[in-house]
């Protein structure tokens, strides 16, 4: 699958609470795009010119994780194609407090 994308994974590294981060995944394959779905409401996306720009909102570190000083957030974007197949892309951020 990765051969159809410039990458299938983006790690934003350590980020602050209540921030938003964007990354563009470029599709290099030849299938016809149908739509996409995100695994979390904190993630939005926009398909344009054979690429999808994903926006990840990093909220507050949950109370139970504050003792560790961080929380890891991983979300997925499922891209659907008209032939019935799909690809999965992922974003990761380590939210620090």
PDB file of N, CA and C in Angstrom:
ATOM      1  N   UNK A   1       0.813  -1.189   0.000  1.00  0.00           N
ATOM      2  CA  UNK A   1       0.000   0.000   0.000  1.00  0.00           C
ATOM      3  C   UNK A   1       0.858   1.256   0.000  1.00  0.00           C
ATOM      4  N   UNK A   2       1.977   1.273   0.739  1.00  0.00           N
ATOM      5  CA  UNK A   2       2.770   2.492   0.835  1.00  0.00           C
ATOM      6  C   UNK A   2       3.254   2.952  -0.530  1.00  0.00           C
ATOM      7  N   UNK A   3       3.376   2.037  -1.483  1.00  0.00           N
ATOM      8  CA  UNK A   3       3.813   2.450  -2.818  1.00  0.00           C
ATOM      9  C   UNK A   3       2.804   3.387  -3.485  1.00  0.00           C
ATOM     10  N   UNK A   4       1.559   3.420  -2.980  1.00  0.00           N
ATOM     11  CA  UNK A   4       0.537   4.308  -3.536  1.00  0.00           C
ATOM     12  C   UNK A   4       0.504   5.677  -2.870  1.00  0.00           C
ATOM     13  N   UNK A   5       1.338   5.896  -1.865  1.00  0.00           N
ATOM     14  CA  UNK A   5       1.346   7.140  -1.096  1.00  0.00           C
ATOM     15  C   UNK A   5       2.778   7.597  -0.876  1.00  0.00           C
ATOM     16  N   UNK A   6       2.977   8.913  -0.696  1.00  0.00           N
ATOM     17  CA  UNK A   6       4.320   9.386  -0.370  1.00  0.00           C
ATOM     18  C   UNK A   6       4.749   8.840   0.992  1.00  0.00           C
ATOM     19  N   UNK A   7       3.794   8.625   1.893  1.00  0.00           N
ATOM     20  CA  UNK A   7       3.980   7.949   3.174  1.00  0.00           C
ATOM     21  C   UNK A   7       2.593   7.584   3.697  1.00  0.00           C
ATOM     22  N   UNK A   8       2.533   6.629   4.605  1.00  0.00           N
ATOM     23  CA  UNK A   8       1.242   6.258   5.191  1.00  0.00           C
ATOM     24  C   UNK A   8       1.181   6.593   6.679  1.00  0.00           C
ATOM     25  N   UNK A   9       2.241   7.205   7.208  1.00  0.00           N
ATOM     26  CA  UNK A   9       2.331   7.500   8.634  1.00  0.00           C
ATOM     27  C   UNK A   9       3.042   8.826   8.857  1.00  0.00           C
ATOM     28  N   UNK A  10       2.480   9.654   9.738  1.00  0.00           N
ATOM     29  CA  UNK A  10       3.120  10.912  10.122  1.00  0.00           C
ATOM     30  C   UNK A  10       3.139  11.011  11.638  1.00  0.00           C
ATOM     31  N   UNK A  11       4.340  11.169  12.203  1.00  0.00           N
ATOM     32  CA  UNK A  11       4.513  11.364  13.637  1.00  0.00           C
ATOM     33  C   UNK A  11       4.873  12.828  13.864  1.00  0.00           C
ATOM     34  N   UNK A  12       4.013  13.557  14.530  1.00  0.00           N
ATOM     35  CA  UNK A  12       4.264  14.965  14.809  1.00  0.00           C
ATOM     36  C   UNK A  12       5.238  15.154  15.979  1.00  0.00           C
ATOM     37  N   UNK A  13       5.581  14.069  16.658  1.00  0.00           N
ATOM     38  CA  UNK A  13       6.476  14.158  17.803  1.00  0.00           C
ATOM     39  C   UNK A  13       5.764  14.775  18.993  1.00  0.00           C
ATOM     40  N   UNK A  14       6.528  15.474  19.860  1.00  0.00           N
ATOM     41  CA  UNK A  14       5.942  16.104  21.030  1.00  0.00           C
ATOM     42  C   UNK A  14       5.274  17.420  20.637  1.00  0.00           C
ATOM     43  N   UNK A  15       4.033  17.583  21.068  1.00  0.00           N
ATOM     44  CA  UNK A  15       3.263  18.793  20.777  1.00  0.00           C
ATOM     45  C   UNK A  15       2.631  19.300  22.072  1.00  0.00           C
ATOM     46  N   UNK A  16       2.274  20.558  22.100  1.00  0.00           N
ATOM     47  CA  UNK A  16       1.613  21.135  23.265  1.00  0.00           C
ATOM     48  C   UNK A  16       0.126  20.814  23.251  1.00  0.00           C
ATOM     49  N   UNK A  17      -0.485  20.922  24.425  1.00  0.00           N
ATOM     50  CA  UNK A  17      -1.930  20.738  24.536  1.00  0.00           C
ATOM     51  C   UNK A  17      -2.656  21.814  23.735  1.00  0.00           C
ATOM     52  N   UNK A  18      -3.854  21.489  23.298  1.00  0.00           N
ATOM     53  CA  UNK A  18      -4.747  22.429  22.599  1.00  0.00           C
ATOM     54  C   UNK A  18      -4.109  23.051  21.360  1.00  0.00           C
ATOM     55  N   UNK A  19      -3.486  22.222  20.552  1.00  0.00           N
ATOM     56  CA  UNK A  19      -2.893  22.674  19.294  1.00  0.00           C
ATOM     57  C   UNK A  19      -3.449  21.851  18.150  1.00  0.00           C
ATOM     58  N   UNK A  20      -3.290  22.363  16.939  1.00  0.00           N
ATOM     59  CA  UNK A  20      -3.755  21.673  15.728  1.00  0.00           C
ATOM     60  C   UNK A  20      -2.560  21.521  14.796  1.00  0.00           C
ATOM     61  N   UNK A  21      -2.482  20.362  14.139  1.00  0.00           N
ATOM     62  CA  UNK A  21      -1.351  20.054  13.258  1.00  0.00           C
ATOM     63  C   UNK A  21      -1.862  19.467  11.954  1.00  0.00           C
ATOM     64  N   UNK A  22      -1.282  19.901  10.845  1.00  0.00           N
ATOM     65  CA  UNK A  22      -1.698  19.433   9.516  1.00  0.00           C
ATOM     66  C   UNK A  22      -0.565  18.709   8.807  1.00  0.00           C
ATOM     67  N   UNK A  23      -0.976  17.747   7.991  1.00  0.00           N
ATOM     68  CA  UNK A  23      -0.028  17.027   7.155  1.00  0.00           C
ATOM     69  C   UNK A  23      -0.745  16.606   5.879  1.00  0.00           C
ATOM     70  N   UNK A  24      -0.040  16.649   4.759  1.00  0.00           N
ATOM     71  CA  UNK A  24      -0.630  16.244   3.481  1.00  0.00           C
ATOM     72  C   UNK A  24      -0.033  14.922   3.026  1.00  0.00           C
ATOM     73  N   UNK A  25      -0.913  13.932   2.828  1.00  0.00           N
ATOM     74  CA  UNK A  25      -0.540  12.648   2.255  1.00  0.00           C
ATOM     75  C   UNK A  25      -0.804  12.738   0.752  1.00  0.00           C
ATOM     76  N   UNK A  26       0.189  12.405  -0.061  1.00  0.00           N
ATOM     77  CA  UNK A  26       0.047  12.495  -1.520  1.00  0.00           C
ATOM     78  C   UNK A  26      -0.184  11.099  -2.092  1.00  0.00           C
ATOM     79  N   UNK A  27      -1.278  10.946  -2.844  1.00  0.00           N
ATOM     80  CA  UNK A  27      -1.624   9.674  -3.475  1.00  0.00           C
ATOM     81  C   UNK A  27      -0.953   9.584  -4.835  1.00  0.00           C
ATOM     82  N   UNK A  28      -0.198   8.516  -5.050  1.00  0.00           N
ATOM     83  CA  UNK A  28       0.526   8.322  -6.308  1.00  0.00           C
ATOM     84  C   UNK A  28      -0.006   7.134  -7.107  1.00  0.00           C
ATOM     85  N   UNK A  29      -1.045   6.502  -6.600  1.00  0.00           N
ATOM     86  CA  UNK A  29      -1.621   5.346  -7.279  1.00  0.00           C
ATOM     87  C   UNK A  29      -2.560   5.764  -8.406  1.00  0.00           C
ATOM     88  N   UNK A  30      -3.232   4.756  -9.000  1.00  0.00           N
ATOM     89  CA  UNK A  30      -4.097   5.039 -10.147  1.00  0.00           C
ATOM     90  C   UNK A  30      -5.569   4.694  -9.912  1.00  0.00           C
ATOM     91  N   UNK A  31      -5.933   4.365  -8.676  1.00  0.00           N
ATOM     92  CA  UNK A  31      -7.334   4.072  -8.379  1.00  0.00           C
ATOM     93  C   UNK A  31      -8.128   5.370  -8.266  1.00  0.00           C
ATOM     94  N   UNK A  32      -9.429   5.260  -8.504  1.00  0.00           N
ATOM     95  CA  UNK A  32     -10.288   6.436  -8.457  1.00  0.00           C
ATOM     96  C   UNK A  32     -10.839   6.630  -7.038  1.00  0.00           C
ATOM     97  N   UNK A  33     -10.604   7.808  -6.501  1.00  0.00           N
ATOM     98  CA  UNK A  33     -11.005   8.166  -5.138  1.00  0.00           C
ATOM     99  C   UNK A  33     -12.527   8.212  -5.002  1.00  0.00           C
ATOM    100  N   UNK A  34     -13.021   7.697  -3.851  1.00  0.00           N
ATOM    101  CA  UNK A  34     -14.457   7.740  -3.578  1.00  0.00           C
ATOM    102  C   UNK A  34     -14.776   8.580  -2.337  1.00  0.00           C
ATOM    103  N   UNK A  35     -13.981   8.454  -1.273  1.00  0.00           N
ATOM    104  CA  UNK A  35     -14.255   9.179  -0.036  1.00  0.00           C
ATOM    105  C   UNK A  35     -13.305   8.751   1.058  1.00  0.00           C
ATOM    106  N   UNK A  36     -13.507   9.305   2.252  1.00  0.00           N
ATOM    107  CA  UNK A  36     -12.664   8.924   3.384  1.00  0.00           C
ATOM    108  C   UNK A  36     -13.447   9.006   4.683  1.00  0.00           C
ATOM    109  N   UNK A  37     -12.891   8.376   5.728  1.00  0.00           N
ATOM    110  CA  UNK A  37     -13.480   8.379   7.062  1.00  0.00           C
ATOM    111  C   UNK A  37     -12.336   8.496   8.062  1.00  0.00           C
ATOM    112  N   UNK A  38     -12.544   9.265   9.125  1.00  0.00           N
ATOM    113  CA  UNK A  38     -11.539   9.367  10.177  1.00  0.00           C
ATOM    114  C   UNK A  38     -11.966   8.528  11.378  1.00  0.00           C
ATOM    115  N   UNK A  39     -11.002   8.122  12.189  1.00  0.00           N
ATOM    116  CA  UNK A  39     -11.318   7.280  13.347  1.00  0.00           C
ATOM    117  C   UNK A  39     -11.706   8.084  14.574  1.00  0.00           C
ATOM    118  N   UNK A  40     -11.604   9.408  14.478  1.00  0.00           N
ATOM    119  CA  UNK A  40     -11.870  10.251  15.642  1.00  0.00           C
ATOM    120  C   UNK A  40     -12.387  11.609  15.176  1.00  0.00           C
ATOM    121  N   UNK A  41     -13.281  12.186  15.946  1.00  0.00           N
ATOM    122  CA  UNK A  41     -13.809  13.503  15.620  1.00  0.00           C
ATOM    123  C   UNK A  41     -12.774  14.613  15.738  1.00  0.00           C
ATOM    124  N   UNK A  42     -11.619  14.299  16.310  1.00  0.00           N
ATOM    125  CA  UNK A  42     -10.553  15.294  16.457  1.00  0.00           C
ATOM    126  C   UNK A  42      -9.769  15.470  15.164  1.00  0.00           C
ATOM    127  N   UNK A  43     -10.107  14.691  14.152  1.00  0.00           N
ATOM    128  CA  UNK A  43      -9.376  14.718  12.890  1.00  0.00           C
ATOM    129  C   UNK A  43     -10.309  15.092  11.752  1.00  0.00           C
ATOM    130  N   UNK A  44      -9.846  15.998  10.922  1.00  0.00           N
ATOM    131  CA  UNK A  44     -10.599  16.405   9.734  1.00  0.00           C
ATOM    132  C   UNK A  44      -9.692  16.198   8.531  1.00  0.00           C
ATOM    133  N   UNK A  45     -10.278  16.135   7.358  1.00  0.00           N
ATOM    134  CA  UNK A  45      -9.483  15.965   6.154  1.00  0.00           C
ATOM    135  C   UNK A  45     -10.134  16.628   4.958  1.00  0.00           C
ATOM    136  N   UNK A  46      -9.307  16.904   3.968  1.00  0.00           N
ATOM    137  CA  UNK A  46      -9.809  17.484   2.727  1.00  0.00           C
ATOM    138  C   UNK A  46      -9.044  16.851   1.568  1.00  0.00           C
ATOM    139  N   UNK A  47      -9.784  16.246   0.630  1.00  0.00           N
ATOM    140  CA  UNK A  47      -9.197  15.622  -0.553  1.00  0.00           C
ATOM    141  C   UNK A  47      -9.146  16.651  -1.663  1.00  0.00           C
ATOM    142  N   UNK A  48      -7.968  16.804  -2.280  1.00  0.00           N
ATOM    143  CA  UNK A  48      -7.818  17.751  -3.374  1.00  0.00           C
ATOM    144  C   UNK A  48      -6.572  17.387  -4.173  1.00  0.00           C
ATOM    145  N   UNK A  49      -6.701  17.356  -5.496  1.00  0.00           N
ATOM    146  CA  UNK A  49      -5.561  17.121  -6.392  1.00  0.00           C
ATOM    147  C   UNK A  49      -4.749  15.879  -6.010  1.00  0.00           C
ATOM    148  N   UNK A  50      -5.415  14.748  -5.842  1.00  0.00           N
ATOM    149  CA  UNK A  50      -4.770  13.477  -5.519  1.00  0.00           C
ATOM    150  C   UNK A  50      -3.987  13.501  -4.216  1.00  0.00           C
ATOM    151  N   UNK A  51      -4.471  14.268  -3.251  1.00  0.00           N
ATOM    152  CA  UNK A  51      -3.851  14.254  -1.926  1.00  0.00           C
ATOM    153  C   UNK A  51      -4.924  14.554  -0.885  1.00  0.00           C
ATOM    154  N   UNK A  52      -4.633  14.151   0.349  1.00  0.00           N
ATOM    155  CA  UNK A  52      -5.545  14.464   1.439  1.00  0.00           C
ATOM    156  C   UNK A  52      -4.746  15.189   2.517  1.00  0.00           C
ATOM    157  N   UNK A  53      -5.242  16.354   2.890  1.00  0.00           N
ATOM    158  CA  UNK A  53      -4.630  17.105   3.980  1.00  0.00           C
ATOM    159  C   UNK A  53      -5.437  16.817   5.233  1.00  0.00           C
ATOM    160  N   UNK A  54      -4.755  16.238   6.215  1.00  0.00           N
ATOM    161  CA  UNK A  54      -5.395  15.868   7.469  1.00  0.00           C
ATOM    162  C   UNK A  54      -5.021  16.865   8.547  1.00  0.00           C
ATOM    163  N   UNK A  55      -5.993  17.227   9.360  1.00  0.00           N
ATOM    164  CA  UNK A  55      -5.794  18.173  10.454  1.00  0.00           C
ATOM    165  C   UNK A  55      -6.120  17.463  11.758  1.00  0.00           C
ATOM    166  N   UNK A  56      -5.127  17.359  12.632  1.00  0.00           N
ATOM    167  CA  UNK A  56      -5.276  16.664  13.910  1.00  0.00           C
ATOM    168  C   UNK A  56      -5.332  17.679  15.044  1.00  0.00           C
ATOM    169  N   UNK A  57      -6.419  17.647  15.818  1.00  0.00           N
ATOM    170  CA  UNK A  57      -6.549  18.533  16.972  1.00  0.00           C
ATOM    171  C   UNK A  57      -6.106  17.767  18.212  1.00  0.00           C
ATOM    172  N   UNK A  58      -5.119  18.322  18.902  1.00  0.00           N
ATOM    173  CA  UNK A  58      -4.605  17.716  20.126  1.00  0.00           C
ATOM    174  C   UNK A  58      -5.133  18.500  21.306  1.00  0.00           C
ATOM    175  N   UNK A  59      -5.993  17.888  22.082  1.00  0.00           N
ATOM    176  CA  UNK A  59      -6.593  18.553  23.226  1.00  0.00           C
ATOM    177  C   UNK A  59      -5.703  18.474  24.456  1.00  0.00           C
ATOM    178  N   UNK A  60      -6.330  18.393  25.603  1.00  0.00           N
ATOM    179  CA  UNK A  60      -5.597  18.318  26.866  1.00  0.00           C
ATOM    180  C   UNK A  60      -5.188  16.875  27.164  1.00  0.00           C
ATOM    181  N   UNK A  61      -4.088  16.734  27.906  1.00  0.00           N
ATOM    182  CA  UNK A  61      -3.681  15.424  28.394  1.00  0.00           C
ATOM    183  C   UNK A  61      -4.737  14.985  29.410  1.00  0.00           C
ATOM    184  N   UNK A  62      -5.278  13.777  29.276  1.00  0.00           N
ATOM    185  CA  UNK A  62      -6.290  13.305  30.225  1.00  0.00           C
ATOM    186  C   UNK A  62      -5.740  13.285  31.665  1.00  0.00           C
ATOM    187  N   UNK A  63      -6.606  13.502  32.620  1.00  0.00           N
ATOM    188  CA  UNK A  63      -6.216  13.565  34.027  1.00  0.00           C
ATOM    189  C   UNK A  63      -5.409  12.339  34.447  1.00  0.00           C
ATOM    190  N   UNK A  64      -5.839  11.150  34.042  1.00  0.00           N
ATOM    191  CA  UNK A  64      -5.140   9.927  34.459  1.00  0.00           C
ATOM    192  C   UNK A  64      -3.730   9.814  33.873  1.00  0.00           C
ATOM    193  N   UNK A  65      -3.421  10.585  32.828  1.00  0.00           N
ATOM    194  CA  UNK A  65      -2.097  10.519  32.197  1.00  0.00           C
ATOM    195  C   UNK A  65      -1.186  11.665  32.624  1.00  0.00           C
ATOM    196  N   UNK A  66      -1.719  12.643  33.341  1.00  0.00           N
ATOM    197  CA  UNK A  66      -0.918  13.804  33.748  1.00  0.00           C
ATOM    198  C   UNK A  66       0.286  13.391  34.593  1.00  0.00           C
ATOM    199  N   UNK A  67       0.162  12.320  35.357  1.00  0.00           N
ATOM    200  CA  UNK A  67       1.276  11.861  36.184  1.00  0.00           C
ATOM    201  C   UNK A  67       2.483  11.453  35.336  1.00  0.00           C
ATOM    202  N   UNK A  68       2.246  11.108  34.079  1.00  0.00           N
ATOM    203  CA  UNK A  68       3.326  10.727  33.168  1.00  0.00           C
ATOM    204  C   UNK A  68       3.832  11.919  32.359  1.00  0.00           C
ATOM    205  N   UNK A  69       3.087  13.034  32.393  1.00  0.00           N
ATOM    206  CA  UNK A  69       3.490  14.244  31.698  1.00  0.00           C
ATOM    207  C   UNK A  69       3.193  14.259  30.213  1.00  0.00           C
ATOM    208  N   UNK A  70       2.499  13.226  29.736  1.00  0.00           N
ATOM    209  CA  UNK A  70       2.189  13.167  28.314  1.00  0.00           C
ATOM    210  C   UNK A  70       1.115  12.137  28.021  1.00  0.00           C
ATOM    211  N   UNK A  71       0.584  12.222  26.817  1.00  0.00           N
ATOM    212  CA  UNK A  71      -0.395  11.263  26.325  1.00  0.00           C
ATOM    213  C   UNK A  71      -0.160  11.076  24.834  1.00  0.00           C
ATOM    214  N   UNK A  72      -0.190   9.845  24.368  1.00  0.00           N
ATOM    215  CA  UNK A  72       0.023   9.566  22.945  1.00  0.00           C
ATOM    216  C   UNK A  72      -1.322   9.423  22.254  1.00  0.00           C
ATOM    217  N   UNK A  73      -1.466  10.127  21.139  1.00  0.00           N
ATOM    218  CA  UNK A  73      -2.708  10.082  20.357  1.00  0.00           C
ATOM    219  C   UNK A  73      -2.389   9.539  18.975  1.00  0.00           C
ATOM    220  N   UNK A  74      -3.108   8.513  18.560  1.00  0.00           N
ATOM    221  CA  UNK A  74      -2.956   7.938  17.224  1.00  0.00           C
ATOM    222  C   UNK A  74      -4.333   7.881  16.582  1.00  0.00           C
ATOM    223  N   UNK A  75      -4.448   8.416  15.387  1.00  0.00           N
ATOM    224  CA  UNK A  75      -5.717   8.391  14.663  1.00  0.00           C
ATOM    225  C   UNK A  75      -5.488   7.854  13.253  1.00  0.00           C
ATOM    226  N   UNK A  76      -6.560   7.370  12.655  1.00  0.00           N
ATOM    227  CA  UNK A  76      -6.482   6.767  11.327  1.00  0.00           C
ATOM    228  C   UNK A  76      -7.415   7.466  10.352  1.00  0.00           C
ATOM    229  N   UNK A  77      -6.997   7.504   9.106  1.00  0.00           N
ATOM    230  CA  UNK A  77      -7.845   7.950   8.006  1.00  0.00           C
ATOM    231  C   UNK A  77      -7.969   6.760   7.071  1.00  0.00           C
ATOM    232  N   UNK A  78      -9.188   6.346   6.790  1.00  0.00           N
ATOM    233  CA  UNK A  78      -9.421   5.274   5.830  1.00  0.00           C
ATOM    234  C   UNK A  78      -9.865   5.922   4.530  1.00  0.00           C
ATOM    235  N   UNK A  79      -9.125   5.670   3.464  1.00  0.00           N
ATOM    236  CA  UNK A  79      -9.413   6.227   2.152  1.00  0.00           C
ATOM    237  C   UNK A  79     -10.108   5.144   1.330  1.00  0.00           C
ATOM    238  N   UNK A  80     -11.271   5.450   0.779  1.00  0.00           N
ATOM    239  CA  UNK A  80     -12.041   4.492  -0.004  1.00  0.00           C
ATOM    240  C   UNK A  80     -11.912   4.803  -1.496  1.00  0.00           C
ATOM    241  N   UNK A  81     -11.827   3.738  -2.294  1.00  0.00           N
ATOM    242  CA  UNK A  81     -11.721   3.868  -3.739  1.00  0.00           C
ATOM    243  C   UNK A  81     -12.952   3.261  -4.402  1.00  0.00           C
ATOM    244  N   UNK A  82     -13.236   3.705  -5.611  1.00  0.00           N
ATOM    245  CA  UNK A  82     -14.448   3.272  -6.320  1.00  0.00           C
ATOM    246  C   UNK A  82     -14.456   1.786  -6.655  1.00  0.00           C
ATOM    247  N   UNK A  83     -13.283   1.133  -6.652  1.00  0.00           N
ATOM    248  CA  UNK A  83     -13.243  -0.309  -6.923  1.00  0.00           C
ATOM    249  C   UNK A  83     -13.567  -1.145  -5.684  1.00  0.00           C
ATOM    250  N   UNK A  84     -13.890  -0.466  -4.554  1.00  0.00           N
ATOM    251  CA  UNK A  84     -14.246  -1.164  -3.320  1.00  0.00           C
ATOM    252  C   UNK A  84     -13.081  -1.367  -2.365  1.00  0.00           C
ATOM    253  N   UNK A  85     -11.876  -1.035  -2.772  1.00  0.00           N
ATOM    254  CA  UNK A  85     -10.719  -1.193  -1.904  1.00  0.00           C
ATOM    255  C   UNK A  85     -10.533   0.046  -1.024  1.00  0.00           C
ATOM    256  N   UNK A  86      -9.621  -0.059  -0.069  1.00  0.00           N
ATOM    257  CA  UNK A  86      -9.348   1.075   0.813  1.00  0.00           C
ATOM    258  C   UNK A  86      -7.895   1.031   1.275  1.00  0.00           C
ATOM    259  N   UNK A  87      -7.397   2.175   1.680  1.00  0.00           N
ATOM    260  CA  UNK A  87      -6.068   2.309   2.261  1.00  0.00           C
ATOM    261  C   UNK A  87      -6.216   2.973   3.612  1.00  0.00           C
ATOM    262  N   UNK A  88      -5.290   2.681   4.533  1.00  0.00           N
ATOM    263  CA  UNK A  88      -5.329   3.291   5.859  1.00  0.00           C
ATOM    264  C   UNK A  88      -4.076   4.124   6.073  1.00  0.00           C
ATOM    265  N   UNK A  89      -4.280   5.373   6.478  1.00  0.00           N
ATOM    266  CA  UNK A  89      -3.197   6.293   6.800  1.00  0.00           C
ATOM    267  C   UNK A  89      -3.282   6.601   8.291  1.00  0.00           C
ATOM    268  N   UNK A  90      -2.171   6.967   8.927  1.00  0.00           N
ATOM    269  CA  UNK A  90      -2.222   7.257  10.346  1.00  0.00           C
ATOM    270  C   UNK A  90      -1.390   8.456  10.747  1.00  0.00           C
ATOM    271  N   UNK A  91      -1.862   9.126  11.808  1.00  0.00           N
ATOM    272  CA  UNK A  91      -1.199  10.274  12.403  1.00  0.00           C
ATOM    273  C   UNK A  91      -0.946   9.976  13.867  1.00  0.00           C
ATOM    274  N   UNK A  92       0.192  10.451  14.371  1.00  0.00           N
ATOM    275  CA  UNK A  92       0.533  10.247  15.779  1.00  0.00           C
ATOM    276  C   UNK A  92       1.083  11.541  16.361  1.00  0.00           C
ATOM    277  N   UNK A  93       0.723  11.830  17.603  1.00  0.00           N
ATOM    278  CA  UNK A  93       1.262  12.977  18.314  1.00  0.00           C
ATOM    279  C   UNK A  93       1.402  12.601  19.785  1.00  0.00           C
ATOM    280  N   UNK A  94       2.473  13.076  20.388  1.00  0.00           N
ATOM    281  CA  UNK A  94       2.673  12.914  21.824  1.00  0.00           C
ATOM    282  C   UNK A  94       2.378  14.252  22.477  1.00  0.00           C
ATOM    283  N   UNK A  95       1.252  14.328  23.165  1.00  0.00           N
ATOM    284  CA  UNK A  95       0.802  15.586  23.769  1.00  0.00           C
ATOM    285  C   UNK A  95       1.452  15.707  25.145  1.00  0.00           C
ATOM    286  N   UNK A  96       2.148  16.808  25.366  1.00  0.00           N
ATOM    287  CA  UNK A  96       2.833  17.017  26.641  1.00  0.00           C
ATOM    288  C   UNK A  96       2.107  18.070  27.466  1.00  0.00           C
ATOM    289  N   UNK A  97       2.265  17.953  28.798  1.00  0.00           N
ATOM    290  CA  UNK A  97       1.637  18.945  29.690  1.00  0.00           C
ATOM    291  C   UNK A  97       2.669  19.505  30.642  1.00  0.00           C
TER     292      UNK A  97
END
